[in-house]
Short mmCIF file of C-alpha atoms in Angstrom, two decimals:
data_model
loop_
_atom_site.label_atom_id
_atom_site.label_comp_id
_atom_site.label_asym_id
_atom_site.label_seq_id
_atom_site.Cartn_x
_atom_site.Cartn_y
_atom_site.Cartn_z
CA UNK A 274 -7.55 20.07 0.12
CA UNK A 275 -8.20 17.20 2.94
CA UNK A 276 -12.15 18.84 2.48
CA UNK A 277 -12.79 18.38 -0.69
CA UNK A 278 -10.54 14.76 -1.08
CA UNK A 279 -13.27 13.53 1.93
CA UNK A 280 -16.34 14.48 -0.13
CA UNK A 281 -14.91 13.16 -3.33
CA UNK A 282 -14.02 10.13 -2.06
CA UNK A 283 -16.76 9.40 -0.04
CA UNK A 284 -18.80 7.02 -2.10
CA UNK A 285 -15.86 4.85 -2.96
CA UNK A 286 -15.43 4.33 1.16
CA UNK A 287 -18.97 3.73 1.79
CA UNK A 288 -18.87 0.29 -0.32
CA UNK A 289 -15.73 -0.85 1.63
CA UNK A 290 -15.38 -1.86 5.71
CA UNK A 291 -11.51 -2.75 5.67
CA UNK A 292 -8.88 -0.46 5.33
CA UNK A 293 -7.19 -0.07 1.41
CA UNK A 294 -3.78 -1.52 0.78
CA UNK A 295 -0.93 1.15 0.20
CA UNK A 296 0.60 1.72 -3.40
CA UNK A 297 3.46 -0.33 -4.25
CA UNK A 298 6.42 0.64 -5.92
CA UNK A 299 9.51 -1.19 -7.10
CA UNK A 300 12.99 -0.02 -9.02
CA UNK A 301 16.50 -1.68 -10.47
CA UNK A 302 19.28 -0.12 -11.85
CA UNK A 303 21.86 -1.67 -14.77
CA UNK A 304 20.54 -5.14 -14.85
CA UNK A 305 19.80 -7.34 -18.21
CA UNK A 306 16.51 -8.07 -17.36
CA UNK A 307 15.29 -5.28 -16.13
CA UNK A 308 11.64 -5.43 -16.85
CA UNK A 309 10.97 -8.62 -16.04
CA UNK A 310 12.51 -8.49 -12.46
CA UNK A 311 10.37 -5.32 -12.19
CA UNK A 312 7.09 -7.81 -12.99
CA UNK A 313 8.42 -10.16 -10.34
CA UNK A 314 8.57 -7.50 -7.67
CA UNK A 315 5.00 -5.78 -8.65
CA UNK A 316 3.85 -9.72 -8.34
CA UNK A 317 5.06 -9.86 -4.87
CA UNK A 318 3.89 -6.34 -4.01
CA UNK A 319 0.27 -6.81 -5.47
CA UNK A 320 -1.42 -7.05 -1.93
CA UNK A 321 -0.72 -3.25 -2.04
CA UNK A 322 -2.60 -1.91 -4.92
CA UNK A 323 -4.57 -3.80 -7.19
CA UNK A 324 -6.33 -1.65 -9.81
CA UNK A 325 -4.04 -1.22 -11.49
CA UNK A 326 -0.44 -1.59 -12.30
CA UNK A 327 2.93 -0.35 -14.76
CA UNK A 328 6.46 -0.10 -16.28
CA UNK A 329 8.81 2.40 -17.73
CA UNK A 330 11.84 1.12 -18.65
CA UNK A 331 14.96 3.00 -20.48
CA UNK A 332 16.89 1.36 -23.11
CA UNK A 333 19.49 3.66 -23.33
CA UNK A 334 18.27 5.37 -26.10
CA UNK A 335 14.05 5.47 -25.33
CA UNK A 336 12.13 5.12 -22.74
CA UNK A 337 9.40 1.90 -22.44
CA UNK A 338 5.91 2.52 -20.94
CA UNK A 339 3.22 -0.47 -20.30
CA UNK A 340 0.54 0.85 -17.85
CA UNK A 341 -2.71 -0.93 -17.32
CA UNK A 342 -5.57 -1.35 -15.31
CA UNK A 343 -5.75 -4.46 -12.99
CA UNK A 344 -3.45 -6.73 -11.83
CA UNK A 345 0.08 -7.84 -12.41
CA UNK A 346 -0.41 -11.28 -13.82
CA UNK A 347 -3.01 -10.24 -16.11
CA UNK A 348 -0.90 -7.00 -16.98
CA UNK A 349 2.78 -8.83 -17.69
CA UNK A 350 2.78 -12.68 -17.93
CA UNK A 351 2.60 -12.07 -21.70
CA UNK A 352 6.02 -12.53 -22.74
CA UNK A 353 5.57 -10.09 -26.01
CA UNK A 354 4.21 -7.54 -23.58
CA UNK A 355 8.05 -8.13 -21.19
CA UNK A 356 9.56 -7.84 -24.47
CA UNK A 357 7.88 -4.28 -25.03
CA UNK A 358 10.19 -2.89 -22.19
CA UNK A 359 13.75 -3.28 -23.38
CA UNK A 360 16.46 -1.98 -20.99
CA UNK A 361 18.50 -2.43 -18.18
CA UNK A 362 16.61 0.39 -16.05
CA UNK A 363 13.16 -0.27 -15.17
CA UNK A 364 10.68 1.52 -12.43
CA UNK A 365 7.25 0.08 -11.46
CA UNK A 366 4.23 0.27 -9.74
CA UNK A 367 0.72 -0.63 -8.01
CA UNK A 368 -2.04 1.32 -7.69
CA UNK A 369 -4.77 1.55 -5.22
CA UNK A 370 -6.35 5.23 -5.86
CA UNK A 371 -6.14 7.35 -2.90
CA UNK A 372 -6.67 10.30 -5.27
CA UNK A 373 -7.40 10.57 -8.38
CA UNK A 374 -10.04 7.89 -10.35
CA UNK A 375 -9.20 4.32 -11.29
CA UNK A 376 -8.41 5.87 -15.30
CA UNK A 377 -5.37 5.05 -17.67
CA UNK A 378 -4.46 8.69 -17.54
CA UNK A 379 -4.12 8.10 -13.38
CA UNK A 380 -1.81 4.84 -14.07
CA UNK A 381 1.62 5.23 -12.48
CA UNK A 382 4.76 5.65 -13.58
CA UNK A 383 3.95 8.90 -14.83
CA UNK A 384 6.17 9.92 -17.64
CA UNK A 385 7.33 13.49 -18.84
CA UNK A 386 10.22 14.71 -21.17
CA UNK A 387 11.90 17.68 -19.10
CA UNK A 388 15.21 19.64 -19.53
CA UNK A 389 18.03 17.28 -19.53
CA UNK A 390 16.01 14.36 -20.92
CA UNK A 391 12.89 12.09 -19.75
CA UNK A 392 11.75 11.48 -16.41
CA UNK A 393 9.04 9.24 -14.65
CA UNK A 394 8.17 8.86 -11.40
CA UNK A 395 5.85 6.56 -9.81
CA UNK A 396 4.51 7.39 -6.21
CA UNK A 397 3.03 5.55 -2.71
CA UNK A 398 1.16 7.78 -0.16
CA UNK A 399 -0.49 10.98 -0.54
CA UNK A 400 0.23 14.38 -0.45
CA UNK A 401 -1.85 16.67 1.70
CA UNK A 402 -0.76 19.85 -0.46
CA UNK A 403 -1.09 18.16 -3.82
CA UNK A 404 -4.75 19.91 -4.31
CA UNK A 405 -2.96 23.45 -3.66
CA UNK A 406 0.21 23.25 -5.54
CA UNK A 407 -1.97 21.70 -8.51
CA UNK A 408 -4.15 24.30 -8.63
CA UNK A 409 -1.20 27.02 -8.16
CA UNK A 410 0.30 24.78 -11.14
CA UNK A 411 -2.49 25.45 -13.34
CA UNK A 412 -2.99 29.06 -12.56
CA UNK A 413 0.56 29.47 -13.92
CA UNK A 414 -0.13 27.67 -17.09
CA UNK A 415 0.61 24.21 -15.89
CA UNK A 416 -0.88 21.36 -18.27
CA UNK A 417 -1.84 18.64 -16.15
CA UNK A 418 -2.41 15.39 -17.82
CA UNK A 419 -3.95 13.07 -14.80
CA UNK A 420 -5.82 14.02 -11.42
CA UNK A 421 -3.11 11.57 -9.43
CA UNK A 422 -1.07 14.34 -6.82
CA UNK A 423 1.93 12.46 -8.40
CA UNK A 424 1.98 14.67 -11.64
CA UNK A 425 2.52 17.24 -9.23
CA UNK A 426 6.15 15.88 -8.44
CA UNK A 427 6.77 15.92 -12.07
CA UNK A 428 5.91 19.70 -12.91
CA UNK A 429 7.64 20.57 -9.94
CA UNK A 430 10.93 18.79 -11.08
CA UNK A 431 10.52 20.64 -14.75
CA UNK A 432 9.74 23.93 -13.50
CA UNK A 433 12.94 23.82 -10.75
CA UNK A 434 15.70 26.18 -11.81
CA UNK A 435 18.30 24.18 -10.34
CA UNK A 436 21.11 23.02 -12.83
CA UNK A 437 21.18 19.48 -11.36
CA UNK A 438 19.15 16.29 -11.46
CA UNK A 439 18.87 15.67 -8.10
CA UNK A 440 19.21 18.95 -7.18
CA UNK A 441 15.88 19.53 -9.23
CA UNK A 442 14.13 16.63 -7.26
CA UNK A 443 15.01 17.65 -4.17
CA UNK A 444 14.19 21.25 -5.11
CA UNK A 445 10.67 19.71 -5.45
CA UNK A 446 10.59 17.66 -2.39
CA UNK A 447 10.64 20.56 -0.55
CA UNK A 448 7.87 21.92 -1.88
CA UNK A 449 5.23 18.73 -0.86
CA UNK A 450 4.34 17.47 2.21
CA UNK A 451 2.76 14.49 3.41
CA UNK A 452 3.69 10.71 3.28
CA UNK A 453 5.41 9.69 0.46
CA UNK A 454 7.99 6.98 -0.88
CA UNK A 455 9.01 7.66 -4.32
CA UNK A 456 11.13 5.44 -6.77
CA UNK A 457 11.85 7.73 -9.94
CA UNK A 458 13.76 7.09 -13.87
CA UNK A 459 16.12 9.37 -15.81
CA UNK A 460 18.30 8.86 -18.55
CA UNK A 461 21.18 8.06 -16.46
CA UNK A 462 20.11 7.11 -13.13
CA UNK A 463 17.03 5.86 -10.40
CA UNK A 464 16.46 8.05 -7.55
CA UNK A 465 14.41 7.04 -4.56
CA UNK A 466 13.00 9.42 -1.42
CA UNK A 467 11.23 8.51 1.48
CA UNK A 468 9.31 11.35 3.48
CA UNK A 469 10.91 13.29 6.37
CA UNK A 470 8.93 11.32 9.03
CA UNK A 471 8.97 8.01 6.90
CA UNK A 472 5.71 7.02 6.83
CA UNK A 473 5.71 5.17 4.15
CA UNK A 474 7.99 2.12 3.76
CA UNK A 475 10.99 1.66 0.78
CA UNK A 476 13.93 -0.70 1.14
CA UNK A 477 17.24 -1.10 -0.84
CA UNK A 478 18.34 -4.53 -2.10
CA UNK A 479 21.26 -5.74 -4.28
CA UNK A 480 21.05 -8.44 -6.69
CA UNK A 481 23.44 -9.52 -9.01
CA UNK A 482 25.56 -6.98 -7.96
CA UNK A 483 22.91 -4.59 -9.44
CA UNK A 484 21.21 -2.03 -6.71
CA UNK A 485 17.00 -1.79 -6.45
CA UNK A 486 14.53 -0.04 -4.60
CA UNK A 487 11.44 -1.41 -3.53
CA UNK A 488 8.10 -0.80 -0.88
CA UNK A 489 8.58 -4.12 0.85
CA UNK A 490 11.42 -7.02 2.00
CA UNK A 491 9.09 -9.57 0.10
CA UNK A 492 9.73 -8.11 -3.39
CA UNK A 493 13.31 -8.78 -2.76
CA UNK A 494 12.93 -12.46 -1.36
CA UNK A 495 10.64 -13.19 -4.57
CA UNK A 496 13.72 -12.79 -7.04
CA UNK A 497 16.38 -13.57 -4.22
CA UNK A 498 17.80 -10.20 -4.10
CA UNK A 499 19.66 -9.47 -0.86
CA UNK A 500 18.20 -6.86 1.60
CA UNK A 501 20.53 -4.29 2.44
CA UNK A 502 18.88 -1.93 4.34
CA UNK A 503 15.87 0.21 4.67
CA UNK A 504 16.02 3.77 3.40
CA UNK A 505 16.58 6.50 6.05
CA UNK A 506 13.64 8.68 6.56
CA UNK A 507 14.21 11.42 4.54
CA UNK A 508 16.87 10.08 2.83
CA UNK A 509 17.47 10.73 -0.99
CA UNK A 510 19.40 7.90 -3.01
CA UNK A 511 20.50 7.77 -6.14
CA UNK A 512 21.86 5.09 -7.77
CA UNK A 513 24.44 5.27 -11.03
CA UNK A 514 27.07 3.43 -12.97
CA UNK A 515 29.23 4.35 -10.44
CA UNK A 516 27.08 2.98 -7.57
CA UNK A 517 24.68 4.69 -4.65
CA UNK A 518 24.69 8.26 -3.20
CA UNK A 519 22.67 9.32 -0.35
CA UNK A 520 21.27 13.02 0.48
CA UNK A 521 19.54 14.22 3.87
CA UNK A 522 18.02 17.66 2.66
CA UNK A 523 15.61 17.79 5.46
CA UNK A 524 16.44 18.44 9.16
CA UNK A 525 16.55 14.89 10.68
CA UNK A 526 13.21 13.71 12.77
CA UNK A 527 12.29 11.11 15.30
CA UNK A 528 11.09 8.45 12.55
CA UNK A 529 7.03 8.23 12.80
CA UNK A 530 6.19 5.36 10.36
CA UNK A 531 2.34 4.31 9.70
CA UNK A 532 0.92 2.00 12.54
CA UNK A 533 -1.01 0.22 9.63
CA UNK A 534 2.37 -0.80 8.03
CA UNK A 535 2.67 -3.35 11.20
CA UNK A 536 -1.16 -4.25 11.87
CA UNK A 537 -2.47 -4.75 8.13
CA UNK A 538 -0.58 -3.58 5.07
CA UNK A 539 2.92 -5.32 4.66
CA UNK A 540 2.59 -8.87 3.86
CA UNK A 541 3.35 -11.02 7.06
CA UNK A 542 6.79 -12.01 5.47
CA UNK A 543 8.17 -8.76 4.93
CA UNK A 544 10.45 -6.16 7.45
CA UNK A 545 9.63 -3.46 7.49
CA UNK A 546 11.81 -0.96 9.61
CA UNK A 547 13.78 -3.65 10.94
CA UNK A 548 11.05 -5.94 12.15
CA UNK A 549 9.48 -8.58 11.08
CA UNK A 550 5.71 -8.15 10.13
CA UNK A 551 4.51 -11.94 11.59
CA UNK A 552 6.61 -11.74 14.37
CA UNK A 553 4.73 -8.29 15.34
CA UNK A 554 1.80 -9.48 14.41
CA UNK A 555 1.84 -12.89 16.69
CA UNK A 556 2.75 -10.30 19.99
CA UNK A 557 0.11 -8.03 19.37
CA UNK A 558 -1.94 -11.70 19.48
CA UNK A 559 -0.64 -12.42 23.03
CA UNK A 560 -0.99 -8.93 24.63
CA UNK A 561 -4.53 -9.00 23.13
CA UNK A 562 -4.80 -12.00 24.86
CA UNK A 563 -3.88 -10.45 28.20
CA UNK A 564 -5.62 -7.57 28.04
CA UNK A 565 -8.94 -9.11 26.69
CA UNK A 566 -9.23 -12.69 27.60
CA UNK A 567 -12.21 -14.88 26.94
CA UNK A 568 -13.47 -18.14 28.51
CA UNK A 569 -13.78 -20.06 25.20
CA UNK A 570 -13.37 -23.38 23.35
CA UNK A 571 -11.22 -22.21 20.42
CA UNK A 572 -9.92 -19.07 18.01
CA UNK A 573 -10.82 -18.48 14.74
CA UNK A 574 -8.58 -15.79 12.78
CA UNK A 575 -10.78 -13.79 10.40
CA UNK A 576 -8.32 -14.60 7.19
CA UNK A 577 -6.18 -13.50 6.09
CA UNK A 578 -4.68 -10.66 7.92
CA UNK A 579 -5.77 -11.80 11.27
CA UNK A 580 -4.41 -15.00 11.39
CA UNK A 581 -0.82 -14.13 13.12
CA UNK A 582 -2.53 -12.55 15.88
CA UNK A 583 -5.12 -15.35 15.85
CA UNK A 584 -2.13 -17.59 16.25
CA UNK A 585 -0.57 -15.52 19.06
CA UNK A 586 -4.07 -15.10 21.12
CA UNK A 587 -4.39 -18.88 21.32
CA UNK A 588 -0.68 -19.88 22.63
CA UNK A 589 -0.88 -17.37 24.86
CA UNK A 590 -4.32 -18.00 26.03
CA UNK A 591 -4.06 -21.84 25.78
CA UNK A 592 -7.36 -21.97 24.03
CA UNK A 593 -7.23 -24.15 20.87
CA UNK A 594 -6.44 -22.45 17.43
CA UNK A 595 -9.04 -23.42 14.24
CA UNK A 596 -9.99 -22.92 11.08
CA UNK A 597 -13.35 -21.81 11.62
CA UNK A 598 -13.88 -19.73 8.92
CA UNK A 599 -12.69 -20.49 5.38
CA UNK A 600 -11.74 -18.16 2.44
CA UNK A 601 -12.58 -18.28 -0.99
CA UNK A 602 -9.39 -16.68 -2.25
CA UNK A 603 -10.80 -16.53 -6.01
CA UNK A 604 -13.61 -14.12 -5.61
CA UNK A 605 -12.95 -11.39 -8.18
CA UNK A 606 -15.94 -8.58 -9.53
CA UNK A 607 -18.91 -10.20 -9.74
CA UNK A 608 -20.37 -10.13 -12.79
CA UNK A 609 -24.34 -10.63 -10.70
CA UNK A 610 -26.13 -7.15 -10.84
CA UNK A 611 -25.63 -6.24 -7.21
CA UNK A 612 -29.29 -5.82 -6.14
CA UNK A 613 -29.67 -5.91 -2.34
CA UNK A 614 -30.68 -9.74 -1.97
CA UNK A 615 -27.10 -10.13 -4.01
CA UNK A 616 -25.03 -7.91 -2.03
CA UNK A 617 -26.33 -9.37 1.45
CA UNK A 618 -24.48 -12.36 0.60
CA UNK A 619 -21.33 -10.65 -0.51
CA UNK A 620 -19.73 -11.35 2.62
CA UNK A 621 -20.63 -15.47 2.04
CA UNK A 622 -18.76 -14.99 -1.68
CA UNK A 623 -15.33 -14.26 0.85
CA UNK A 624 -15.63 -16.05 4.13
CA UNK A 625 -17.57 -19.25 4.89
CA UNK A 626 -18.18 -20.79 8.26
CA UNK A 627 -16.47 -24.25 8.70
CA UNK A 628 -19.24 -25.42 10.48
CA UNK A 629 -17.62 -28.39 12.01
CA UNK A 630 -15.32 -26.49 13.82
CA UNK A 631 -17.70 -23.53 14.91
CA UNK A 632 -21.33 -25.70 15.99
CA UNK A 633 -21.46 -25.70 19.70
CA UNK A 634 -18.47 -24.14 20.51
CA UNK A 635 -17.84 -20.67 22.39
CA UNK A 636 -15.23 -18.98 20.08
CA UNK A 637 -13.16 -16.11 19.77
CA UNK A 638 -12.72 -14.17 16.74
CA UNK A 639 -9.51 -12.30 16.53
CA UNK A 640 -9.12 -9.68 13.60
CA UNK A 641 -6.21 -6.88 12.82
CA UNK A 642 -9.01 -3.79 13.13
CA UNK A 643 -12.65 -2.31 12.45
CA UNK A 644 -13.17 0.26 10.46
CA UNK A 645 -16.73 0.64 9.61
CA UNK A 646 -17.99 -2.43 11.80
CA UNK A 647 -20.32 -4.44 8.85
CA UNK A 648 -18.42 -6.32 7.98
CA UNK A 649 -17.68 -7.78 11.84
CA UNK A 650 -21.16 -8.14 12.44
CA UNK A 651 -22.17 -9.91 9.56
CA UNK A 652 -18.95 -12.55 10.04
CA UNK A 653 -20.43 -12.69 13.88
CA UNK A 654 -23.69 -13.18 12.27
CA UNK A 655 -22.38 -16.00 10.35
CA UNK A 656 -20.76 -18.11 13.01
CA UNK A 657 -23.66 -17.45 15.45
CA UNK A 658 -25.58 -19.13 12.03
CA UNK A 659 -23.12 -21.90 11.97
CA UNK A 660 -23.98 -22.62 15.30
CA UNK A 661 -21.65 -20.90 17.84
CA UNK A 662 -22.97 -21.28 21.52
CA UNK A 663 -21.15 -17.57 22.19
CA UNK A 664 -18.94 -14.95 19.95
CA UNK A 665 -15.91 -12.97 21.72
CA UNK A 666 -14.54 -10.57 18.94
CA UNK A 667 -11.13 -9.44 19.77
CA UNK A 668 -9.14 -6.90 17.10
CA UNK A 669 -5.50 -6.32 17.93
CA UNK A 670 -5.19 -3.40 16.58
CA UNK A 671 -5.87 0.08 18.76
CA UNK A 672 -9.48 1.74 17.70
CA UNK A 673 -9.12 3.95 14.38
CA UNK A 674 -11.16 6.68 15.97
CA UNK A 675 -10.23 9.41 12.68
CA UNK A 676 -9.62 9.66 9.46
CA UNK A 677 -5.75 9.18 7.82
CA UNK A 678 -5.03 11.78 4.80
CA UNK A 679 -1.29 9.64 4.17
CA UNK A 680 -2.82 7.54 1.92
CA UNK A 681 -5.61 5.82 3.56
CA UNK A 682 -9.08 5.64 2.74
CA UNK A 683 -10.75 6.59 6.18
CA UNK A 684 -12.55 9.31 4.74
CA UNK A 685 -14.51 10.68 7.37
CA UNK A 686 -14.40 10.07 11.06
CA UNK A 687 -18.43 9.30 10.13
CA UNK A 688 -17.92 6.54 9.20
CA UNK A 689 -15.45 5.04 11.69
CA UNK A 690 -17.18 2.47 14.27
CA UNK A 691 -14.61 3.52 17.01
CA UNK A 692 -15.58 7.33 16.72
CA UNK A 693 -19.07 6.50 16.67
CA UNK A 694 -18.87 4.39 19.79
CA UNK A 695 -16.02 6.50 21.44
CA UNK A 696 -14.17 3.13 22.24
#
């Protein structure tokens, strides 16, 4: 399955040089406004999946489903469209495609009506036997309404012979592998799961004395919910009328969360496994700045995600911190026909060189990672343009020598600068 997702997904990687933000996914339980604190969260979680986004909500009679391509804004600032979800249960979610194309059909939550009543589940990582259980699914006379690995979950939960709920769900977790953090919708309850090794983030807040689930701390902070703890690896919740349960059905395992979580996914406000993403961020800035230090005049953070460490290289380092490059934080799809005099300049439509900061000056450029490298040499191109005497780059994240199947598009260790360079 990790064959064939690496050739399929190969011309999508070979347009982008930065690593793809994570799904997001975002649940509440019992309160008024369900739908609309859902949008909120999704809002605050859109850094993590931006084609496209959704809602199922359950009135407790029906369940609600908005799910649309693009962002959250454009998806649910419509107050008729809020008003489309009634219900104090609501699930949501972000998408970036790790599998599966960019199609309504592929839009999470994914809904299905199964024994007991409906159920929809909406889904961030990727699961490296999703190929081989679909196509087992299929050969059995499985109906499969997307190509997202998440439907999987949901056949899986139908077809369990348990008499349970959650003993259905967890009948089906044992039956994936992979990273995954789920946040699912019944009739009469939200479940959440995080993967045996937790590689993928999902916290539990209260608000209003109501209990949610969601990918990151900063969906909680945006409609003041309180943090009360992240969920266990492996760890099952449920949460009811009559509050939260927890289940451990796996054998318990050192915790092995993505190293990308830290260095470039979570936004720099959130916690994720107990620590603060800026605060990491800034100290990987300072030990870069002891391991790899460079006679210069000032550092310039590639924005946005390497400005922490940016910030951290320069105290440490005593050099001065700038703003030597500037970012246009507007740029959407162009609608220019991308011919090859257009797409040279691509990188100009994102970052521009503050020339008065950069002319004559020996600077250091401090970024989170490299994946493919063309980007970094066209932004070292730039400054050298805008009249840098010298260029130290400086990433502060170790070298992504292969390829992640979790649920990040590194494709092929082909195209990975570090593998081709062995550094």
């Amino acid at each position: 399955s990790t064959r064939v997702r690496s050739s399929a997904a190969s011309d999508v990687y070979k347009r982008q040089d930065r690593l793809r933000e994570e799904c997001g996914v975002f649940g509440i339980f019992g309160h008024p406004d369900a739908a609309a604190i859902t949008a909120l969260g999704l809002h605050a979680l859109q850094h993590r999946g931006q084609e496209a986004t959704g809602i199922v909500t359950f009135d407790g009679a029906r369940f609600h489903s908005e799910r649309r391509l693009g962002l959250v804004g454009d998806a649910f600032s419509d107050e008729r469209v809020i008003a489309n979800l009634p219900g104090a249960s609501a699930i949501g979610h972000n998408r970036y495609s790790t599998t599966g194309e960019t199609v309504l059909r592929n839009v999470q939550p994914l809904f299905s009506e199964i024994t007991g009543g409906g159920f929809a589940v909406c889904h961030n990582g990727n699961l490296t036997n999703g190929l081989s259980l679909r196509e087992a699914l299929i050969r059995d006379g499985a109906i499969c309404q997307s190509t997202s690995d998440t439907e999987v979950i949901l056949h899986l939960v139908a077809r369990s012979r348990k008499n349970r709920f959650i003993d259905r769900f967890i009948d089906a977790l044992r039956q994936i592998e992979g990273a995954y953090a789920l946040v699912g919708i019944t009739n009469k309850k939200i479940v959440g799961a995080r993967d045996p090794l937790g590689i993928r983030p999902l916290v539990l807040g209260e608000l209003d004395g109501k209990y949610l689930l969601a990918s990151e701390t900063c969906a909680l902070d945006i409609i003041g919910a309180r943090h009360v703890r992240d969920v266990k690896n492996g760890e099952v919740v449920v949460i009811t009328q009559e509050g939260i349960e927890s289940h451990f059905p796996f054998p318990r395992q050192p915790m092995r969360p993505c190293i990308f979580e830290y260095i470039y996914f979570s936004r720099p406000d959130s916690i994720v496994n107990g620590r603060p993403i800026y605060t990491l961020r800034k100290a990987m800035g300072v030990e870069l700045a002891r391991e790899a230090p460079a006679r210069a005049d000032v550092v310039v953070p590639v924005p946005d995600s390497g400005v922490p460490a940016a910030l951290g290289f320069a105290q440490e380092s005593g050099v001065p911190y700038e703003l030597g490059i500037i970012r246009n934080h507007y740029v959407g799809r162009t609608f220019i026909e991308p011919t090859q005099s257009i797409r040279a300049l691509g990188v100009r439509m994102k970052h521009s060189a503050n020339r008065a900061v950069v002319a004559g000056q020996r600077i250091v450029l401090v970024d989170d990672s490299i994946v493919r490298g063309t980007t970094s040499v066209k932004i070292v191109r730039m400054m050298r343009e805008a009249g840098a005497s010298e260029v130290h780059f400086r990433i502060s994240s170790p070298p992504i020598r292969f390829p992640d199947f979790y649920g990040i598009d590194t494709v092929s260790y082909t195209h990975l600068r570090a593998h081709e360079t062995g550094r």
